[in-house]
Amino acid sequence: GNSVTQMEGPVTLSEEAFLTINCTYTATGYPSLFWYVQYPGEGLQLLLKATKADDKGSNKGFEATYRKETTSFHLEKGSVQVSDSAVYFCALSEDSNYQLIWGAGTKLIIKP
Amino acid sequence: NAGVTQTPKFQVLKTGQSMTLQCAQDMNHNSMYWYRQDPGMGLRLIYYSASEGTTDKGEVPNGYNVSRLNKREFSLRLESAAPSQTSVYFCASSLGQGGWTQYFGPGTRLLVL
């Protein structure tokens, strides 16, 4: 079946460091891929998405490229801030299915 | 435009008690979802409603029931709460299936003693 695997956290970085959170997936078709973010005490919100191979999603300085050849959708940011501290979830969805398949989430801690 | 709202924000129940979690969206979305979030387990889908008048089981439906009251509202009921249902519950909605973005409510924190 479909699945999403994220790197385990927590990931702890200093402010202005480069961030990569790995996400790989297995899917039978051509899914859409998402990154959601959950700030402390809040619900999840969409950070970025990509709907086909080689698409790059970007938002708030974060980027992720849909790589079909490596079945990956890694999240990157060039210079993180303390305010980026949150839990990041990778997810996929098949167009024919109402369900999102979620990764376990990666907690990111940014120290000043 | 409030997006997705949930009530209550926090609830404590005793084992065997019942309660209903309420969810409403004002974005004219067709699809609505109930998730639970437990430490280290990510999000797990309890039930979803693809459109008004339909509901389907997700990954962990046991112990729960749902009602899609109308296009705006989707409630989750625990008939006889158990400590294993202690969790944070999120409601979400989306315009349609597949690649549509899901919009989440702020969550309900439930503690079952």
GROMACS .gro file of C-alpha atoms in nm:
model
  225
    1GLY     CA    1   0.000   0.000   0.000
    2ASN     CA    2   0.088   0.366  -0.007
    3SER     CA    3   0.312   0.501   0.265
    4VAL     CA    4   0.519   0.803   0.367
    5THR     CA    5   0.845   0.787   0.562
    6GLN     CA    6   0.998   1.092   0.726
    7MET     CA    7   1.324   1.134   0.909
    8GLU     CA    8   1.288   1.099   1.282
    9GLY     CA    9   1.316   1.400   1.503
   10PRO     CA   10   1.367   1.608   1.684
   11VAL     CA   11   1.592   1.802   1.453
   12THR     CA   12   1.775   2.075   1.640
   13LEU     CA   13   1.947   2.357   1.452
   14SER     CA   14   2.086   2.699   1.524
   15GLU     CA   15   1.924   3.007   1.374
   16GLU     CA   16   2.032   3.074   1.012
   17ALA     CA   17   2.134   2.713   0.955
   18PHE     CA   18   2.034   2.520   0.643
   19LEU     CA   19   1.744   2.280   0.690
   20THR     CA   20   1.663   1.952   0.519
   21ILE     CA   21   1.386   1.721   0.635
   22ASN     CA   22   1.376   1.401   0.433
   23CYS     CA   23   1.054   1.248   0.305
   24THR     CA   24   1.021   0.942   0.084
   25TYR     CA   25   0.706   0.772  -0.033
   26THR     CA   26   0.565   0.460  -0.193
   27ALA     CA   27   0.261   0.487  -0.415
   28THR     CA   28   0.101   0.283  -0.688
   29GLY     CA   29  -0.002   0.578  -0.904
   30TYR     CA   30   0.088   0.943  -0.943
   31PRO     CA   31   0.014   1.108  -0.611
   32SER     CA   32   0.009   1.470  -0.504
   33LEU     CA   33   0.262   1.546  -0.232
   34PHE     CA   34   0.226   1.788   0.058
   35TRP     CA   35   0.412   1.940   0.347
   36TYR     CA   36   0.199   2.054   0.639
   37VAL     CA   37   0.325   2.242   0.945
   38GLN     CA   38   0.189   2.238   1.298
   39TYR     CA   39   0.294   2.521   1.527
   40PRO     CA   40   0.271   2.460   1.902
   41GLY     CA   41  -0.087   2.437   2.023
   42GLU     CA   42  -0.237   2.478   1.677
   43GLY     CA   43  -0.390   2.269   1.402
   44LEU     CA   44  -0.204   2.175   1.087
   45GLN     CA   45  -0.176   2.411   0.794
   46LEU     CA   46  -0.055   2.354   0.443
   47LEU     CA   47   0.302   2.472   0.389
   48LEU     CA   48   0.348   2.371   0.025
   49LYS     CA   49   0.248   2.108  -0.226
   50ALA     CA   50   0.335   1.961  -0.565
   51THR     CA   51   0.099   1.772  -0.789
   52LYS     CA   52   0.326   1.619  -1.053
   53ALA     CA   53   0.681   1.501  -1.105
   54ASP     CA   54   0.953   1.771  -1.112
   55ASP     CA   55   0.715   2.033  -0.968
   56LYS     CA   56   0.865   2.250  -0.696
   57GLY     CA   57   0.642   2.374  -0.417
   58SER     CA   58   0.755   2.681  -0.224
   59ASN     CA   59   0.626   2.901   0.056
   60LYS     CA   60   0.775   3.115   0.335
   61GLY     CA   61   1.129   3.033   0.217
   62PHE     CA   62   1.067   2.657   0.224
   63GLU     CA   63   1.098   2.447  -0.091
   64ALA     CA   64   1.042   2.086  -0.190
   65THR     CA   65   1.076   1.919  -0.530
   66TYR     CA   66   0.869   1.619  -0.637
   67ARG     CA   67   1.128   1.360  -0.746
   68LYS     CA   68   0.961   1.058  -0.900
   69GLU     CA   69   1.289   0.881  -0.978
   70THR     CA   70   1.387   0.877  -0.610
   71THR     CA   71   1.028   0.885  -0.475
   72SER     CA   72   1.122   1.177  -0.253
   73PHE     CA   73   0.987   1.516  -0.151
   74HIS     CA   74   1.251   1.660   0.081
   75LEU     CA   75   1.179   1.989   0.258
   76GLU     CA   76   1.454   2.254   0.252
   77LYS     CA   77   1.509   2.604   0.378
   78GLY     CA   78   1.824   2.806   0.337
   79SER     CA   79   1.820   2.995   0.666
   80VAL     CA   80   1.590   2.892   0.948
   81GLN     CA   81   1.449   3.119   1.215
   82VAL     CA   82   1.334   3.052   1.570
   83SER     CA   83   0.977   3.102   1.447
   84ASP     CA   84   1.016   2.795   1.222
   85SER     CA   85   1.014   2.571   1.528
   86ALA     CA   86   0.719   2.337   1.470
   87VAL     CA   87   0.628   1.984   1.366
   88TYR     CA   88   0.644   1.918   0.992
   89PHE     CA   89   0.435   1.648   0.826
   90CYS     CA   90   0.484   1.502   0.481
   91ALA     CA   91   0.175   1.353   0.316
   92LEU     CA   92   0.055   1.210  -0.012
   93SER     CA   93  -0.279   1.174  -0.179
   94GLU     CA   94  -0.391   0.974  -0.479
   95ASP     CA   95  -0.629   1.170  -0.701
   96SER     CA   96  -0.891   0.899  -0.674
   97ASN     CA   97  -0.879   0.878  -0.296
   98TYR     CA   98  -1.013   1.108  -0.027
   99GLN     CA   99  -0.755   1.001   0.223
  100LEU     CA  100  -0.421   1.163   0.289
  101ILE     CA  101  -0.141   0.926   0.383
  102TRP     CA  102   0.067   1.092   0.654
  103GLY     CA  103   0.422   1.063   0.770
  104ALA     CA  104   0.483   1.048   1.145
  105GLY     CA  105   0.597   1.410   1.161
  106THR     CA  106   0.937   1.565   1.233
  107LYS     CA  107   0.978   1.806   1.521
  108LEU     CA  108   1.207   2.097   1.438
  109ILE     CA  109   1.369   2.301   1.714
  110ILE     CA  110   1.558   2.617   1.623
  111LYS     CA  111   1.784   2.767   1.889
  112PRO     CA  112   1.876   3.137   1.884
  113ASN     CA  113  -1.435   3.387   0.749
  114ALA     CA  114  -1.355   3.157   1.043
  115GLY     CA  115  -1.239   2.855   0.838
  116VAL     CA  116  -1.281   2.535   1.042
  117THR     CA  117  -1.405   2.567   1.399
  118GLN     CA  118  -1.418   2.296   1.666
  119THR     CA  119  -1.585   2.276   2.003
  120PRO     CA  120  -1.496   2.216   2.275
  121LYS     CA  121  -1.127   2.302   2.296
  122PHE     CA  122  -1.068   2.075   2.593
  123GLN     CA  123  -1.273   1.805   2.765
  124VAL     CA  124  -1.226   1.561   3.050
  125LEU     CA  125  -1.444   1.251   3.057
  126LYS     CA  126  -1.475   0.952   3.283
  127THR     CA  127  -1.460   0.605   3.134
  128GLY     CA  128  -1.800   0.512   2.993
  129GLN     CA  129  -1.926   0.866   2.947
  130SER     CA  130  -2.036   0.989   2.606
  131MET     CA  131  -1.974   1.312   2.423
  132THR     CA  132  -1.996   1.474   2.083
  133LEU     CA  133  -1.724   1.681   1.924
  134GLN     CA  134  -1.856   1.949   1.694
  135CYS     CA  135  -1.697   2.077   1.374
  136ALA     CA  136  -1.812   2.339   1.128
  137GLN     CA  137  -1.658   2.494   0.817
  138ASP     CA  138  -1.759   2.806   0.630
  139MET     CA  139  -1.560   2.752   0.309
  140ASN     CA  140  -1.835   2.565   0.122
  141HIS     CA  141  -1.616   2.254   0.115
  142ASN     CA  142  -1.760   1.923   0.008
  143SER     CA  143  -1.537   1.690   0.209
  144MET     CA  144  -1.478   1.674   0.583
  145TYR     CA  145  -1.257   1.458   0.803
  146TRP     CA  146  -1.193   1.359   1.163
  147TYR     CA  147  -0.841   1.270   1.274
  148ARG     CA  148  -0.678   1.182   1.600
  149GLN     CA  149  -0.322   1.272   1.684
  150ASP     CA  150  -0.121   1.074   1.935
  151PRO     CA  151   0.244   1.127   2.030
  152GLY     CA  152   0.480   0.959   1.786
  153MET     CA  153   0.198   0.831   1.565
  154GLY     CA  154   0.124   1.122   1.341
  155LEU     CA  155  -0.234   1.169   1.226
  156ARG     CA  156  -0.479   0.884   1.190
  157LEU     CA  157  -0.805   0.917   1.003
  158ILE     CA  158  -1.112   0.815   1.202
  159TYR     CA  159  -1.395   0.890   0.959
  160TYR     CA  160  -1.449   1.109   0.657
  161SER     CA  161  -1.738   1.247   0.460
  162ALA     CA  162  -1.670   1.282   0.090
  163SER     CA  163  -1.984   1.487   0.039
  164GLU     CA  164  -2.300   1.584   0.219
  165GLY     CA  165  -2.500   1.273   0.300
  166THR     CA  166  -2.209   1.026   0.291
  167THR     CA  167  -1.968   0.901   0.556
  168ASP     CA  168  -1.695   0.638   0.542
  169LYS     CA  169  -1.461   0.470   0.786
  170GLY     CA  170  -1.098   0.564   0.800
  171GLU     CA  171  -0.806   0.387   0.959
  172VAL     CA  172  -0.930   0.381   1.322
  173PRO     CA  173  -1.312   0.402   1.335
  174ASN     CA  174  -1.380   0.166   1.628
  175GLY     CA  175  -1.547   0.337   1.922
  176TYR     CA  176  -1.662   0.636   1.718
  177ASN     CA  177  -1.963   0.744   1.517
  178VAL     CA  178  -2.008   1.045   1.292
  179SER     CA  179  -2.287   1.254   1.150
  180ARG     CA  180  -2.267   1.485   0.851
  181LEU     CA  181  -2.546   1.712   0.965
  182ASN     CA  182  -2.535   1.935   0.658
  183LYS     CA  183  -2.268   2.064   0.424
  184ARG     CA  184  -2.112   2.280   0.698
  185GLU     CA  185  -2.117   2.050   0.999
  186PHE     CA  186  -1.957   1.714   1.077
  187SER     CA  187  -1.975   1.578   1.431
  188LEU     CA  188  -1.784   1.296   1.601
  189ARG     CA  189  -1.946   1.098   1.882
  190LEU     CA  190  -1.788   0.881   2.146
  191GLU     CA  191  -2.065   0.661   2.284
  192SER     CA  192  -1.869   0.507   2.571
  193ALA     CA  193  -1.533   0.673   2.621
  194ALA     CA  194  -1.225   0.466   2.702
  195PRO     CA  195  -0.880   0.580   2.823
  196SER     CA  196  -0.739   0.469   2.485
  197GLN     CA  197  -0.940   0.751   2.328
  198THR     CA  198  -0.736   1.013   2.513
  199SER     CA  199  -0.596   1.214   2.224
  200VAL     CA  200  -0.610   1.539   2.034
  201TYR     CA  201  -0.886   1.537   1.774
  202PHE     CA  202  -0.871   1.744   1.458
  203CYS     CA  203  -1.143   1.818   1.210
  204ALA     CA  204  -1.049   1.914   0.855
  205SER     CA  205  -1.223   2.001   0.531
  206SER     CA  206  -1.135   2.017   0.164
  207LEU     CA  207  -1.304   2.120  -0.156
  208GLY     CA  208  -1.270   1.772  -0.302
  209GLN     CA  209  -1.065   1.457  -0.303
  210GLY     CA  210  -0.707   1.383  -0.392
  211GLY     CA  211  -0.487   1.684  -0.446
  212TRP     CA  212  -0.709   1.939  -0.276
  213THR     CA  213  -0.566   2.104   0.034
  214GLN     CA  214  -0.713   2.007   0.367
  215TYR     CA  215  -0.785   2.288   0.613
  216PHE     CA  216  -0.767   2.203   0.981
  217GLY     CA  217  -0.945   2.324   1.290
  218PRO     CA  218  -0.755   2.411   1.609
  219GLY     CA  219  -0.821   2.072   1.770
  220THR     CA  220  -0.999   1.931   2.074
  221ARG     CA  221  -0.786   1.789   2.353
  222LEU     CA  222  -0.970   1.498   2.516
  223LEU     CA  223  -0.867   1.327   2.838
  224VAL     CA  224  -1.049   1.010   2.942
  225LEU     CA  225  -0.990   0.904   3.301
   0.00000   0.00000   0.00000
